[in-house]
Each structure stands twice: as C-alpha cells, then as structure tokens.
Short mmCIF file of C-alpha atoms in Angstrom, two decimals:
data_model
loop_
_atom_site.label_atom_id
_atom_site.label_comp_id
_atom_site.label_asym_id
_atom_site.label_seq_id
_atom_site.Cartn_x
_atom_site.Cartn_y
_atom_site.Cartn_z
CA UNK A 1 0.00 0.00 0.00
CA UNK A 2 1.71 3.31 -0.95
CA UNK A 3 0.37 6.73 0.09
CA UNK A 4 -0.53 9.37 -2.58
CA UNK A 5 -0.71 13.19 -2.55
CA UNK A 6 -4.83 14.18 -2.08
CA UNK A 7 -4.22 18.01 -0.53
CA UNK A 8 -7.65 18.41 -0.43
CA UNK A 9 -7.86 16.69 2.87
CA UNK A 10 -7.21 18.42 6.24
CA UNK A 11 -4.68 18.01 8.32
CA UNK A 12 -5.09 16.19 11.25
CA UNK A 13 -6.65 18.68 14.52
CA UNK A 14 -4.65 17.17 16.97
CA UNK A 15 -0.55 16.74 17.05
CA UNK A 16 0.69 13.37 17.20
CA UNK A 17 4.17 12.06 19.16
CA UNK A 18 6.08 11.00 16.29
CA UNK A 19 9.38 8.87 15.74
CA UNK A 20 11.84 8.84 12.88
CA UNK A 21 14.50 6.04 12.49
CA UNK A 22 16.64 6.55 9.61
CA UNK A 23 20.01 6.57 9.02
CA UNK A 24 20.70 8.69 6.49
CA UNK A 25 20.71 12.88 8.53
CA UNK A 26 19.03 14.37 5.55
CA UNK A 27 16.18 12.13 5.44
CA UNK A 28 15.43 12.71 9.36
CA UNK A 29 16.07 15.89 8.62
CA UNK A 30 13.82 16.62 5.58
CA UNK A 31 11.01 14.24 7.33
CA UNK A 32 11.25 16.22 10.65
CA UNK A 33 10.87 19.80 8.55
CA UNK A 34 7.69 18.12 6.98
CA UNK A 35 6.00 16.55 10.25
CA UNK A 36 7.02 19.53 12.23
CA UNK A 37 5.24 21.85 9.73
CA UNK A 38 1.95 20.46 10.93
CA UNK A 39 3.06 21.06 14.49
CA UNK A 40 3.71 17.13 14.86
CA UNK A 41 6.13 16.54 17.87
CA UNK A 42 9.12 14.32 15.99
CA UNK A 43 12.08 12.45 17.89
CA UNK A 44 14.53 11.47 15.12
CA UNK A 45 16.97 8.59 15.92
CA UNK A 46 18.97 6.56 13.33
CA UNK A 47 19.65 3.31 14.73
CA UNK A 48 17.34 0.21 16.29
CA UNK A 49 18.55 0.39 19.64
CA UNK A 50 18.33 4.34 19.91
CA UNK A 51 14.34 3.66 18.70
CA UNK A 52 13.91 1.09 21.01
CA UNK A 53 15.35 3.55 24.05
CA UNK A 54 13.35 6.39 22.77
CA UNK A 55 9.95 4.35 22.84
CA UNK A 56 10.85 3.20 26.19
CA UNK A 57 10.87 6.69 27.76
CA UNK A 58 8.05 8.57 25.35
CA UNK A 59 4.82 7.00 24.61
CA UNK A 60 4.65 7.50 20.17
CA UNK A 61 1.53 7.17 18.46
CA UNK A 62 3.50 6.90 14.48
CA UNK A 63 7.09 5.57 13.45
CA UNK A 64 8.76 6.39 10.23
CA UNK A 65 11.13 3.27 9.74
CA UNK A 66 13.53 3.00 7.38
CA UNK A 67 14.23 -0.89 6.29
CA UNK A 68 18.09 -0.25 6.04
CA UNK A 69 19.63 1.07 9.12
CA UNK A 70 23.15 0.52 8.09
CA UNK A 71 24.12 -3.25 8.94
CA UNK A 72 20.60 -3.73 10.80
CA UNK A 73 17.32 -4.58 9.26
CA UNK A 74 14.68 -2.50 10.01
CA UNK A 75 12.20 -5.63 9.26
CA UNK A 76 13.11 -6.83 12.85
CA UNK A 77 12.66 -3.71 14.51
CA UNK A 78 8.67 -3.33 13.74
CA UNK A 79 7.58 -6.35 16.17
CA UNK A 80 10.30 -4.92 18.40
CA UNK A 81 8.65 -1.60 18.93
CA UNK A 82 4.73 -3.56 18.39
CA UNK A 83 5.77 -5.90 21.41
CA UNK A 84 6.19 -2.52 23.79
CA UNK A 85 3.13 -0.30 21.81
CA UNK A 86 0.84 -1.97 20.36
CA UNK A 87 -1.04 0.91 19.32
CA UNK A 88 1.63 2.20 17.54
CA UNK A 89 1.17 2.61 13.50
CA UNK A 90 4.66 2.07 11.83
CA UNK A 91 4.77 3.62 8.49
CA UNK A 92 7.78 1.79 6.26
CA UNK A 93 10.02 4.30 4.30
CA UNK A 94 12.86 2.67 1.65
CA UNK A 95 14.44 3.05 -1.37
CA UNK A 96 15.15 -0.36 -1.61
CA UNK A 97 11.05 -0.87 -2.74
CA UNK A 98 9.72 -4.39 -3.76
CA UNK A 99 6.51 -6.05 -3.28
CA UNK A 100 8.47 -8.88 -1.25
CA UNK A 101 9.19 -6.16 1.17
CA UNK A 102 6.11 -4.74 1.36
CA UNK A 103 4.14 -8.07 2.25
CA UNK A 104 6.62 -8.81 4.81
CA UNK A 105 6.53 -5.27 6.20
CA UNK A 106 2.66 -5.81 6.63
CA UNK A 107 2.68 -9.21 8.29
CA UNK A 108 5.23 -8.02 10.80
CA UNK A 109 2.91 -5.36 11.77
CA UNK A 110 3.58 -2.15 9.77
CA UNK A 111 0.56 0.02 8.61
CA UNK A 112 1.99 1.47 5.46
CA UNK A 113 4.66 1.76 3.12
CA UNK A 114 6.20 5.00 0.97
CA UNK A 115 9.25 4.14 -1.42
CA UNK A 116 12.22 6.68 -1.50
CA UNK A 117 12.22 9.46 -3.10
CA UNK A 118 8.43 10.68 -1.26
CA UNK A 119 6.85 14.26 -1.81
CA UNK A 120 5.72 15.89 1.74
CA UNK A 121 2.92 16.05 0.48
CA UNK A 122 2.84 12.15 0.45
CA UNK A 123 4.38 11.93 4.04
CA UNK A 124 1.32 14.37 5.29
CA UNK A 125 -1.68 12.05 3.59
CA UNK A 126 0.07 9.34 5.17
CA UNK A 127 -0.10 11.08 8.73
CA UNK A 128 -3.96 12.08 7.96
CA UNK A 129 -4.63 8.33 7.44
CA UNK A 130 -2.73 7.80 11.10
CA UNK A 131 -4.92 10.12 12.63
CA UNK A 132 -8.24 9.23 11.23
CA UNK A 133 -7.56 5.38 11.97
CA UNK A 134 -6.37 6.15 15.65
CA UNK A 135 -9.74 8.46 16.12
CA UNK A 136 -12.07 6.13 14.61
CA UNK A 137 -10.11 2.83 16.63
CA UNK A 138 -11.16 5.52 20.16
CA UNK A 139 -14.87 6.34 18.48
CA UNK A 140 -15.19 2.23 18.41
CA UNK A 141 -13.95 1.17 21.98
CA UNK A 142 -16.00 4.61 23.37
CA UNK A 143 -19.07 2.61 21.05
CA UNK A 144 -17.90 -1.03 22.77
CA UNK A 145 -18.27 0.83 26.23
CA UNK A 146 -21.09 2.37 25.59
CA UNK A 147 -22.80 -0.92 24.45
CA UNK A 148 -21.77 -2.34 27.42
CA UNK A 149 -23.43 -0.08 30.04
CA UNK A 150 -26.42 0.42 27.29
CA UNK A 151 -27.02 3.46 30.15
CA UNK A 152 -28.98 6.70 29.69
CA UNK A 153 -27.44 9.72 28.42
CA UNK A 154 -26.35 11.72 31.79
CA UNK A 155 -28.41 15.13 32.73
CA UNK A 156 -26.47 17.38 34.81
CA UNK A 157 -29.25 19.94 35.11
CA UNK A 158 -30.34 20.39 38.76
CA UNK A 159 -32.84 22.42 40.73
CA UNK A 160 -30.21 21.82 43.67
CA UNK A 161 -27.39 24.49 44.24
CA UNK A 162 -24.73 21.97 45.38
CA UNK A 163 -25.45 19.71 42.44
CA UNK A 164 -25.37 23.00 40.38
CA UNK A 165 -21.64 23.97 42.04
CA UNK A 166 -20.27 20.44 41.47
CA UNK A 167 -20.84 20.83 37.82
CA UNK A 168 -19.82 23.82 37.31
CA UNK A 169 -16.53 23.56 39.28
CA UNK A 170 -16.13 20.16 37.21
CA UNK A 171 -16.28 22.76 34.15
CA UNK A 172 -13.96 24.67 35.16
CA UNK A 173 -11.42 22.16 36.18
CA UNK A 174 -12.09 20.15 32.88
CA UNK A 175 -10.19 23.37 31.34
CA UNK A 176 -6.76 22.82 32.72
CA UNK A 177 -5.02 19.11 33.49
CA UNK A 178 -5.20 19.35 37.25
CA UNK A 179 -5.38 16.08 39.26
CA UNK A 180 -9.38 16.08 40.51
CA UNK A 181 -10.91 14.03 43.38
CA UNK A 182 -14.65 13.57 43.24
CA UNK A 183 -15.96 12.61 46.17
CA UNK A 184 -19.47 11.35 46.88
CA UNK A 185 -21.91 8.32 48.10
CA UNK A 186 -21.46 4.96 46.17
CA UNK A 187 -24.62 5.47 43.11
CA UNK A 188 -23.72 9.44 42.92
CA UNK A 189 -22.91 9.94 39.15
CA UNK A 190 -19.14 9.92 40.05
CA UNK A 191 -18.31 8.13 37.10
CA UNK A 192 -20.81 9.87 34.47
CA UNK A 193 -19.50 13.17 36.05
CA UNK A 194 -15.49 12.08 35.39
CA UNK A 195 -16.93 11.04 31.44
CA UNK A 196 -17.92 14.60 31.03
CA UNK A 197 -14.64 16.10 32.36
CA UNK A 198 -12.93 14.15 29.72
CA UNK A 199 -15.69 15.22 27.43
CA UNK A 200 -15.65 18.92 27.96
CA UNK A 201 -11.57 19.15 28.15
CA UNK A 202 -9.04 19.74 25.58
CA UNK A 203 -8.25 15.79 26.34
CA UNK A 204 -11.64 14.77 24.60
CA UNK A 205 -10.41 13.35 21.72
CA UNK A 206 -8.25 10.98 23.10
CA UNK A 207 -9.12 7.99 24.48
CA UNK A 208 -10.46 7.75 28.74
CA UNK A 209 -9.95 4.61 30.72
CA UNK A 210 -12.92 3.80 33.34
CA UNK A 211 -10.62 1.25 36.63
CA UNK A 212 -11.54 0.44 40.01
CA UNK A 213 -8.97 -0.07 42.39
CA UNK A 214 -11.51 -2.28 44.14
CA UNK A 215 -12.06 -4.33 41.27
CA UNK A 216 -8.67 -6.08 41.35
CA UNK A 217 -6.57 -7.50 44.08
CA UNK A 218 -2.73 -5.94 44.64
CA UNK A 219 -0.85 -7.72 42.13
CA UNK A 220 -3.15 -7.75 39.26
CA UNK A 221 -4.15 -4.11 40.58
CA UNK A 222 -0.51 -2.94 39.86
CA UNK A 223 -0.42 -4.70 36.72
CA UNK A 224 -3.32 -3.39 35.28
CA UNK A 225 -2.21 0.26 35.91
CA UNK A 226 0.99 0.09 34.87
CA UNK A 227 1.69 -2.90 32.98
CA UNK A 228 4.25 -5.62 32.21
CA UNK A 229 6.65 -7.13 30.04
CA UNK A 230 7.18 -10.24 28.69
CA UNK A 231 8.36 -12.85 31.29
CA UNK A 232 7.69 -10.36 34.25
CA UNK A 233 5.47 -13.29 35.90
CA UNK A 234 4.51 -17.02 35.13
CA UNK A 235 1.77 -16.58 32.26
CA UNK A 236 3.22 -13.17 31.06
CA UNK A 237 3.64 -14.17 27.48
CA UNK A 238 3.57 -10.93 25.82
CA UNK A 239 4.49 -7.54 27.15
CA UNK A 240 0.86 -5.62 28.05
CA UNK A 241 1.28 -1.79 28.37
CA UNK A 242 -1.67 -1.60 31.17
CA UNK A 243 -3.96 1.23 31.03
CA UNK A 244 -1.94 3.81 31.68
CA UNK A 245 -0.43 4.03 28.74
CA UNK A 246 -3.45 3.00 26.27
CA UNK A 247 -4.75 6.68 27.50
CA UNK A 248 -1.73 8.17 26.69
CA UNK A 249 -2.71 11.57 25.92
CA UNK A 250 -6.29 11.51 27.38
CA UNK A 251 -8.13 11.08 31.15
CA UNK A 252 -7.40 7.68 33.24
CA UNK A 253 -10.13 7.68 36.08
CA UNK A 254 -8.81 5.61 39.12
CA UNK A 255 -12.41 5.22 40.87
CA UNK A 256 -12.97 3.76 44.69
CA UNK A 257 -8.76 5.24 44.87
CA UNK A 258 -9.36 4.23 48.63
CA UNK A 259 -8.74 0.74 47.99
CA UNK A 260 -5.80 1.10 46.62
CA UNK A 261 -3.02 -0.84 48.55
CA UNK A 262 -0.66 0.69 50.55
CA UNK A 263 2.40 -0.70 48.66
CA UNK A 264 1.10 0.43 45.40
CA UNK A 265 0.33 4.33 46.54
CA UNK A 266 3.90 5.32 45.99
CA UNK A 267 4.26 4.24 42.48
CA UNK A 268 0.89 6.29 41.77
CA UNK A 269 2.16 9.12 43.61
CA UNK A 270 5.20 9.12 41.36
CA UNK A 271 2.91 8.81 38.10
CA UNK A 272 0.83 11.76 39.70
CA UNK A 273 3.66 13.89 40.32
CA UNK A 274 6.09 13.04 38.21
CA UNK A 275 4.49 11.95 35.00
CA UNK A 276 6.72 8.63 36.02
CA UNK A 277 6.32 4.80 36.33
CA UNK A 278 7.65 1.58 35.16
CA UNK A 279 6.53 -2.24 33.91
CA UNK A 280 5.96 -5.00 36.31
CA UNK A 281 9.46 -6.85 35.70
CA UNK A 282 10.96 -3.98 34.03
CA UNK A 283 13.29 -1.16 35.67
CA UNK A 284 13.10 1.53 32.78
CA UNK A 285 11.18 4.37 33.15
CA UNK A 286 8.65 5.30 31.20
CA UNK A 287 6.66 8.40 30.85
CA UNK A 288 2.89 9.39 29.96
CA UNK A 289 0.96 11.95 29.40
CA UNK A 290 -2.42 11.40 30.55
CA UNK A 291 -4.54 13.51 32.66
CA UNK A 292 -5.93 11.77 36.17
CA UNK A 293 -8.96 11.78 38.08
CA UNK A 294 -9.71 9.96 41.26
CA UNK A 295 -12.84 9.03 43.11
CA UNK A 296 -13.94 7.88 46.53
CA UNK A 297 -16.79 7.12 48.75
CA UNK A 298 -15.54 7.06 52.03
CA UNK A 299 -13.46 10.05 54.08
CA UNK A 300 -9.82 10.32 52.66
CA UNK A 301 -8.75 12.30 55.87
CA UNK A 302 -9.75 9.65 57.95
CA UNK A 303 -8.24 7.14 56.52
CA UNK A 304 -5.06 9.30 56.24
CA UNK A 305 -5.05 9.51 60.25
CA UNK A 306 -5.63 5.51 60.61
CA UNK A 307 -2.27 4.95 58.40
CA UNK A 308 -4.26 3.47 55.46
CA UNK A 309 -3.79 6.57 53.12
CA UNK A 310 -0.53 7.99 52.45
CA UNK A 311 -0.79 11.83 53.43
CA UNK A 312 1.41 13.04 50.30
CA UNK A 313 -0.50 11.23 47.76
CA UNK A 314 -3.78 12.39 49.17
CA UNK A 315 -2.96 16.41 48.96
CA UNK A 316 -1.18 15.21 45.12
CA UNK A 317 -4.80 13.72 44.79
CA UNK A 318 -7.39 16.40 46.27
CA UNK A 319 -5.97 19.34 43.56
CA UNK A 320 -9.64 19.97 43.02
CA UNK A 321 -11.82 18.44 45.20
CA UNK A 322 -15.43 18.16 44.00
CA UNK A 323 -18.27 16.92 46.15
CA UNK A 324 -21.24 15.27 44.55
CA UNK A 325 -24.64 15.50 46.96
CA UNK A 326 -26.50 12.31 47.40
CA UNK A 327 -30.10 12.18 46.20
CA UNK A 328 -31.42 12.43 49.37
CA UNK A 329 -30.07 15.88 49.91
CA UNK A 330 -31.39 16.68 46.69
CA UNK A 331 -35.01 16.04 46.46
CA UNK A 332 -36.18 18.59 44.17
CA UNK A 333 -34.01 16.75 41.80
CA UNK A 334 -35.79 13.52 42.14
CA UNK A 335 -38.81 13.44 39.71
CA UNK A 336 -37.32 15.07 37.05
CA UNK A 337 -34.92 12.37 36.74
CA UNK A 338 -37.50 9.63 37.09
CA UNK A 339 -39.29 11.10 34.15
CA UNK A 340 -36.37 11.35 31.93
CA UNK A 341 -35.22 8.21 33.17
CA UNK A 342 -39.20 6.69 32.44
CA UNK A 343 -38.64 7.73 28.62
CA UNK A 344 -35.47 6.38 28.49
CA UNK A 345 -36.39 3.00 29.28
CA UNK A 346 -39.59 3.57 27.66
CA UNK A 347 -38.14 3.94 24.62
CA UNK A 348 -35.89 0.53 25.04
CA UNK A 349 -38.89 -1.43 25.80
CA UNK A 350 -41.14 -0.61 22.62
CA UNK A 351 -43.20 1.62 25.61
CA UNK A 352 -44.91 4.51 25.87
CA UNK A 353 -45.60 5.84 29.13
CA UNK A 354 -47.60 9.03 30.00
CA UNK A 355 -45.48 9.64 33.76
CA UNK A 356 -46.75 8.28 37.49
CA UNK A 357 -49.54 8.60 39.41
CA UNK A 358 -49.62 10.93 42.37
CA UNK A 359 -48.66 8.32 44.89
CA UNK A 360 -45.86 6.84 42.98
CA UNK A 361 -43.86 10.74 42.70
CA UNK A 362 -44.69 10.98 46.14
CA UNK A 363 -43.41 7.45 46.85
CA UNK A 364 -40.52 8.21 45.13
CA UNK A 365 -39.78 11.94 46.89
CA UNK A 366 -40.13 9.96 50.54
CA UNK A 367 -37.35 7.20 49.82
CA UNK A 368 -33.98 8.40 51.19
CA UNK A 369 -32.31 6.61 48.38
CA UNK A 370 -29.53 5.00 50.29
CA UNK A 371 -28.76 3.92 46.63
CA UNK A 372 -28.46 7.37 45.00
CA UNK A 373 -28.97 7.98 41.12
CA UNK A 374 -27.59 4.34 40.79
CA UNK A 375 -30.88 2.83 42.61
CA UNK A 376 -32.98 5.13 41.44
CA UNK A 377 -32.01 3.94 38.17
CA UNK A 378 -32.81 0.45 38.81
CA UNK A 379 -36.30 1.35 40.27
CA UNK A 380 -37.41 3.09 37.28
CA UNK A 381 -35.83 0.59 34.75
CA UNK A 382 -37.50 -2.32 36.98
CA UNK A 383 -40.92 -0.32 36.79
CA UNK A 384 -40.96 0.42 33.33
CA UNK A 385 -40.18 -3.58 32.02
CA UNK A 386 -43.03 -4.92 34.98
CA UNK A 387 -45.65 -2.09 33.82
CA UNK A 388 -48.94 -3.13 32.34
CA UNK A 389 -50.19 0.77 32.07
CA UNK A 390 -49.88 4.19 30.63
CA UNK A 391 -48.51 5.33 34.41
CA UNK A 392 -46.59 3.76 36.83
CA UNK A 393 -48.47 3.27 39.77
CA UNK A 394 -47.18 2.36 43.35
CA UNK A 395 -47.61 -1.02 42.47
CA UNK A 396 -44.64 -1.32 40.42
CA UNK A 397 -42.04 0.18 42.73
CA UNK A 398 -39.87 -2.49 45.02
CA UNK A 399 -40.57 -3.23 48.37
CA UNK A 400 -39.81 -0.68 50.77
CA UNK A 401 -41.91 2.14 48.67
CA UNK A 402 -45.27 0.41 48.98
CA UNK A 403 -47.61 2.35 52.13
CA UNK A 404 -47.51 -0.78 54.31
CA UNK A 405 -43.34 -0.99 54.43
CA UNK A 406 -42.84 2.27 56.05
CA UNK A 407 -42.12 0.04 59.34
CA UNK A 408 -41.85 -3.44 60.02
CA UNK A 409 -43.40 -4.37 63.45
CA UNK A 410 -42.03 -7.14 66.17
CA UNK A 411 -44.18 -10.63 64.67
CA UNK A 412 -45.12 -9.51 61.27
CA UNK A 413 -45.42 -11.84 59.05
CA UNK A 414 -42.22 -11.18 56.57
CA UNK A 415 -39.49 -13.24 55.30
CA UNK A 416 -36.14 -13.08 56.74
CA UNK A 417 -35.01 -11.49 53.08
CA UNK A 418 -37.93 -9.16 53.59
CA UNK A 419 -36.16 -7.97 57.43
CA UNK A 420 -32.37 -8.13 55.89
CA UNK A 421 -33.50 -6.13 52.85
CA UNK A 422 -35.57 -3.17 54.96
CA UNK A 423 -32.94 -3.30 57.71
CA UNK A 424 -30.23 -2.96 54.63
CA UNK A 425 -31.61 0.07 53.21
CA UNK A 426 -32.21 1.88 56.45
CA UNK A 427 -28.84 1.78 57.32
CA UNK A 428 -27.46 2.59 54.41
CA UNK A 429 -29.93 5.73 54.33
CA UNK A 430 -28.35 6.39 58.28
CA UNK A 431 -24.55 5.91 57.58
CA UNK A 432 -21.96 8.43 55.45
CA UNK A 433 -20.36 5.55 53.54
CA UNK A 434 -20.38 2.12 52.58
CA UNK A 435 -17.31 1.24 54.99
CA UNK A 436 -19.65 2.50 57.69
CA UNK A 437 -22.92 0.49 56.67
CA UNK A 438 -20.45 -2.40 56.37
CA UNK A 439 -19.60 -1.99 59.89
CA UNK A 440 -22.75 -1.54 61.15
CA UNK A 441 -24.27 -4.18 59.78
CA UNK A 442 -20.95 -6.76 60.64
CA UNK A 443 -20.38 -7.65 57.36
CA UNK A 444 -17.41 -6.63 54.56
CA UNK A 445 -18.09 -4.09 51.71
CA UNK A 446 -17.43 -6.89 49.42
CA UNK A 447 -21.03 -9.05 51.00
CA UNK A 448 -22.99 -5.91 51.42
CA UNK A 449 -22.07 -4.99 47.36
CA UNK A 450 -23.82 -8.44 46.55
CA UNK A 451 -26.61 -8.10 48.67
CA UNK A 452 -27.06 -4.67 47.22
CA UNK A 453 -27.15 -6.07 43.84
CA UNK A 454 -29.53 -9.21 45.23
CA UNK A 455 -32.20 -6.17 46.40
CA UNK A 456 -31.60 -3.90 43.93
CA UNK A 457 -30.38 -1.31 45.92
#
C-alpha cells in the first residue's frame, strides 16, 4: 500500500508524538521539517537500539522506519517496537522498494509503506490516514463501552445548588489538566460526572480509561495500571502496556482510589507527580501523558489519620476536590430524573408511558435513596419492564416504597429477606459511607455490594 498526494484533505486537529528512524541525517532531517510543519512533535533517531530507548521513555503514536539502518534490518525492529506499543502505526520508508518487502513489512505489523524518493505532500496524507484510523479505533472502543453499560445519556441539570456547584466547578477544572478528586456516596454519578470532564476538556479526543482499584486484588491491581513485560510473571507471554499508557494523551479515572493498597500508593504518587512509572518486571522508566482523576466514597482524611492513606498522595490527589450531593439531599431533583429516566427505558422497551400517578412521585420523593442515582435507576428501569399501564403506579415500585413498608413491626409476618432487605436500606440511608454500613451491619463491603445487587439497591 503506498500513500498518494490528495491536498484536499485536512490536516489532522490534533498533534501526534512522532518517531523517525533513519540513518541517512538528511532524510530525518527533511522528514522532521515536513512533520514539524503540521506542528507534529518528531524524535529522530537513526539506529534500532536508539528507537527502542526512545519508545521506552516517550509513549509515540506513528514511526517512520527506514528498512536499512546501516548493517541492521529494520524488518526486525517493527515487532520490536509492536511488542512494547501496540497501538503504535509504523509507516515503512525505503528506497530499496519491492513487493516482497512490502508483504513482509505488513505481516510483521507495519501500517503502510512509501518508497524513497516521497513528496511531503505524500508523508502528510500518510499522517492524515494515522490520525483518522487512531480516532475512529477511540470512536469504536467509546461505542464497545457504551454498548456495554447500554445506560442513559447523563443530565447534569439540577434544581439543587450543590449539584449546580459540582458541575460547574467540574467545568472549570475540565479546562486545565489538574489532578481532581470527586468525592461522593457509592450510586452518585461519580463516574458519568469524570466522562464529562474528559468530554468537555481539551483531552476529549483521546481515548479515557474507566478502573476500580476495588475491582482487582494488589498484584493484578498494579499490573493493570501500569503494565508488564514479557516474562515479568509465570503466564506473562507478551508484554501488556496496562492502562496507563493506552490513554496516553487523554483522562485515566482511578475510581474507589481508597482501595488502593498501601504498597502500590507510591508508584501512583510518582505517576501523579512526576508523570513517572515503570513495567511490572521492568526497571526503565517510562513516561505518559495522561490527565488523572480519582474518586472515593468514604473520608480520605480519615483514613489518612488511621495509616491506610498515604498523606502526600492524598494532597497530590485532592488538587480539586469536588463533592457530589447524594439524592437524598437533593429532592427537588428527584422526579425530574424519574421522568427522563421513564422515557429512556420507555423507549428501550417498545413503551410509551404518560409519567406516574400521584402516589408513585410521592413514593418516590419519601425514599432516602440510600442507593443514590444508581438505585434510582434500577427502580425506574425495573418499573418500566413490569408495567402493564400508561402510568406507573405504586404497584410497580420495590418493596420498601409500597404504604404498608414504612415500618416493620415485632411478629409480622415477613421473610427473613424481607427484614435483611428493609434493615439494609435503612442503614445505608443512616450511615456516610459504605465502609460505615459495612460496619454496622458486621459484614465486609465486598457481601454488602452483593446483597445490594440481590435487592436492587
């Protein structure tokens, strides 16, 4: 495949981190003058092992290779540089042109190929075609997500002035690449509200990873994050770049950051501070550009004083604190998301619904939503499948929103699930987080998450 002049295209809007190995000086030379025209950022090297170094330390998203470097052949350095970025697009430049070469280049894992003597206007159409397959590869995974979650579009309109101040500090903040800490109840829109940072930022174009530090234990935690290489552990087959580096150049969101292990917080408070981190197995340092946000649900200070939160990553961390009300504390918030919510699933169920009766908004007003937007969610979605009318009545909502459950009485007669379940939700309505319900109820966060899920909460 050989790239052709077409200068009716635009150039690409975004810069791209660019490599050059050649050995010939007035080939980097003239290549560099070209890339750096379009305000490309080019590192120009003319041997394997100086490529190989340079994509160690900088994080490229396109490599100009020439297949002669002297006595080497530049054949074996594509899988080289693949086997440490496997994003990366390597474009083939020689003047040593054959279709033998060409195929070969391809299988190894190039993405195009220009024969010597090339026009600039040949190496710039070749860049475009980068740039448009590395933004629609980031439209398709955002797509992947999306069809995961199969969610509702987020509405950050509120009737409630602290819902109104989180988003509009989030606004502001999305502007520059401080380090932000969200903080808020487990169901709060902490997540949807770190999307729409990304969105609204100069970042939005590149790609945003969604982790959990809770998700993973510590050694597949670490290796996640930062990544490894290739016979770092037993099963580590290939080298895996982890996700810092696949949002190189865009937002990583570290939610539930409280759970991250002790041991680990000083390699993230290098990355924070530094920009820093290396490989499981590997003791080069690499470097990344990528904009972080945290989240939590419990009190950072307080586990600061107990020793379970380094102090210096936590003020690296809180930059720009934003706190995101629960639902309760919003109220006036409360139907107008249950109607919006009502169309949405509506719409996904072939339904049409003309809103809820009078006892059902005032059902829904009354629950303290220990469950926050999350729950609230789950009620309406629930409602809207179960339905067999124009409006949902009170007769669709869960347990705990009919007029009898307001209070369970010594020797009514109620399932055990039906005392766990109301005693659940009233404590999680009582406590500040979900370490505290825990707690309370004498259970870990990891048994009260499943019997959240088992009642819907």
């Amino acid at each position: 495949m050989t790239a052709e002049s077409d200068s009716g295209q635009r150039a690409p809007a975004l810069p791209l981190n660019i490599l050059i190995v050649d050995d010939e000086v007035n080939i980097r030379k003239t290549l560099a003058m070209s890339l750096e025209t379009e305000n490309h950022k080019v590192t120009a090297v003319s041997n394997a092992q100086d490529a190989l170094t340079e994509a160690a330390r900088k994080s490229f998203e396109l490599a100009f290779l020439d297949l002669r470097l002297g006595t080497e052949d530049g054949l074996d350095l594509i899988p080289a540089l693949l086997a440490g970025s496997p994003w990366l697009k390597i474009i083939v430049i020689t003047a040593y042109a054959s279709i033998d070469s060409a195929v070969e280049a391809m299988r190894r894992g190039a993405t195009d190929y220009i024969p010597k003597p090339f026009t600039p206007a040949q190496i710039q159409l070749a860049v475009r075609k980068v740039y448009e397959m590395r933004t629609l590869e980031q439209k398709i995974a955002a797509l992947q997500e999306d069809l995961g979650r199969m969610h509702p579009q987020v509405d950050f309109s509120s009737a409630s002035p602290a819902m109104q101040r989180a988003v509009n500090l989030a606004r502001q903040a999305a502007a520059s690449d401080a380090t932000i800490l969200l903080r808020g109840e487990s169901g709060t829109g902490k997540t949807a509200l770190a999307r729409a940072i990304h969105s609204w930022s100069r970042r939005s174009a590149r790609p945003i990873g969604i982790m959990s530090c809770a998700a993973f234990p510590m050694d597949l935690l670490e290796n996640e994050l930062f990544g490894h290489v290739k016979g770092a552990f037993t099963g580590a087959l290939r080298d895996y770049p982890g996700r810092i580096a696949a949002c190189e150049g865009g937002t990583l969101f570290l939610d539930d950051v409280s759970d991250l292990p002790l041991p680990l917080q000083p390699k993230l408070l290098r990355f924070v501070q530094d920009k820093e981190y290396e490989r499981v197995g590997d003791a080069s340092i690499r470097r990344a550009d990528v904009r972080l946000i945290a989240a939590t649900n419990i009190d950072l200070e307080k586990s600061v004083q107990e020793g379970r939160f380094r102090e210096d990553l936590f003020y690296r961390l809180n930059v720009i604190p934003i706190e995101i009300p629960p639902l309760r504390d919003r109220p006036q918030d409360i139907v107008p998301m249950a109607e919006r919510l009502l169309a949405f699933f509506g719409r996904a169920n072939h339904k049409s619904f003309q809103g809820f009766t009078p006892e059902a908004l005032q059902a829904l007003i009354q629950y303290p939503w220990p469950g926050n937007v999350r729950e609230l969610s789950n009620v309406i979605e629930r409602a809207a499948i179960i339905s067999g009318s124009e409006r949902i009545g009170v007769e669709y909502l869960p347990s705990g929103f009919q007029p009898g459950d307001v209070a369970l009485k010594l020797g009514d007669a109620v399932s055990i699930e039906k005392i766990e379940e109301f005693h659940i939700r009233r404590v999680l309505a009582n406590s500040k987080s979900l370490h505290d319900a825990a707690s309370i109820l004498g259970i870990d966060q990891a048994t009260l998450w499943r019997r959240r899920k088992k009642y819907g909460i």
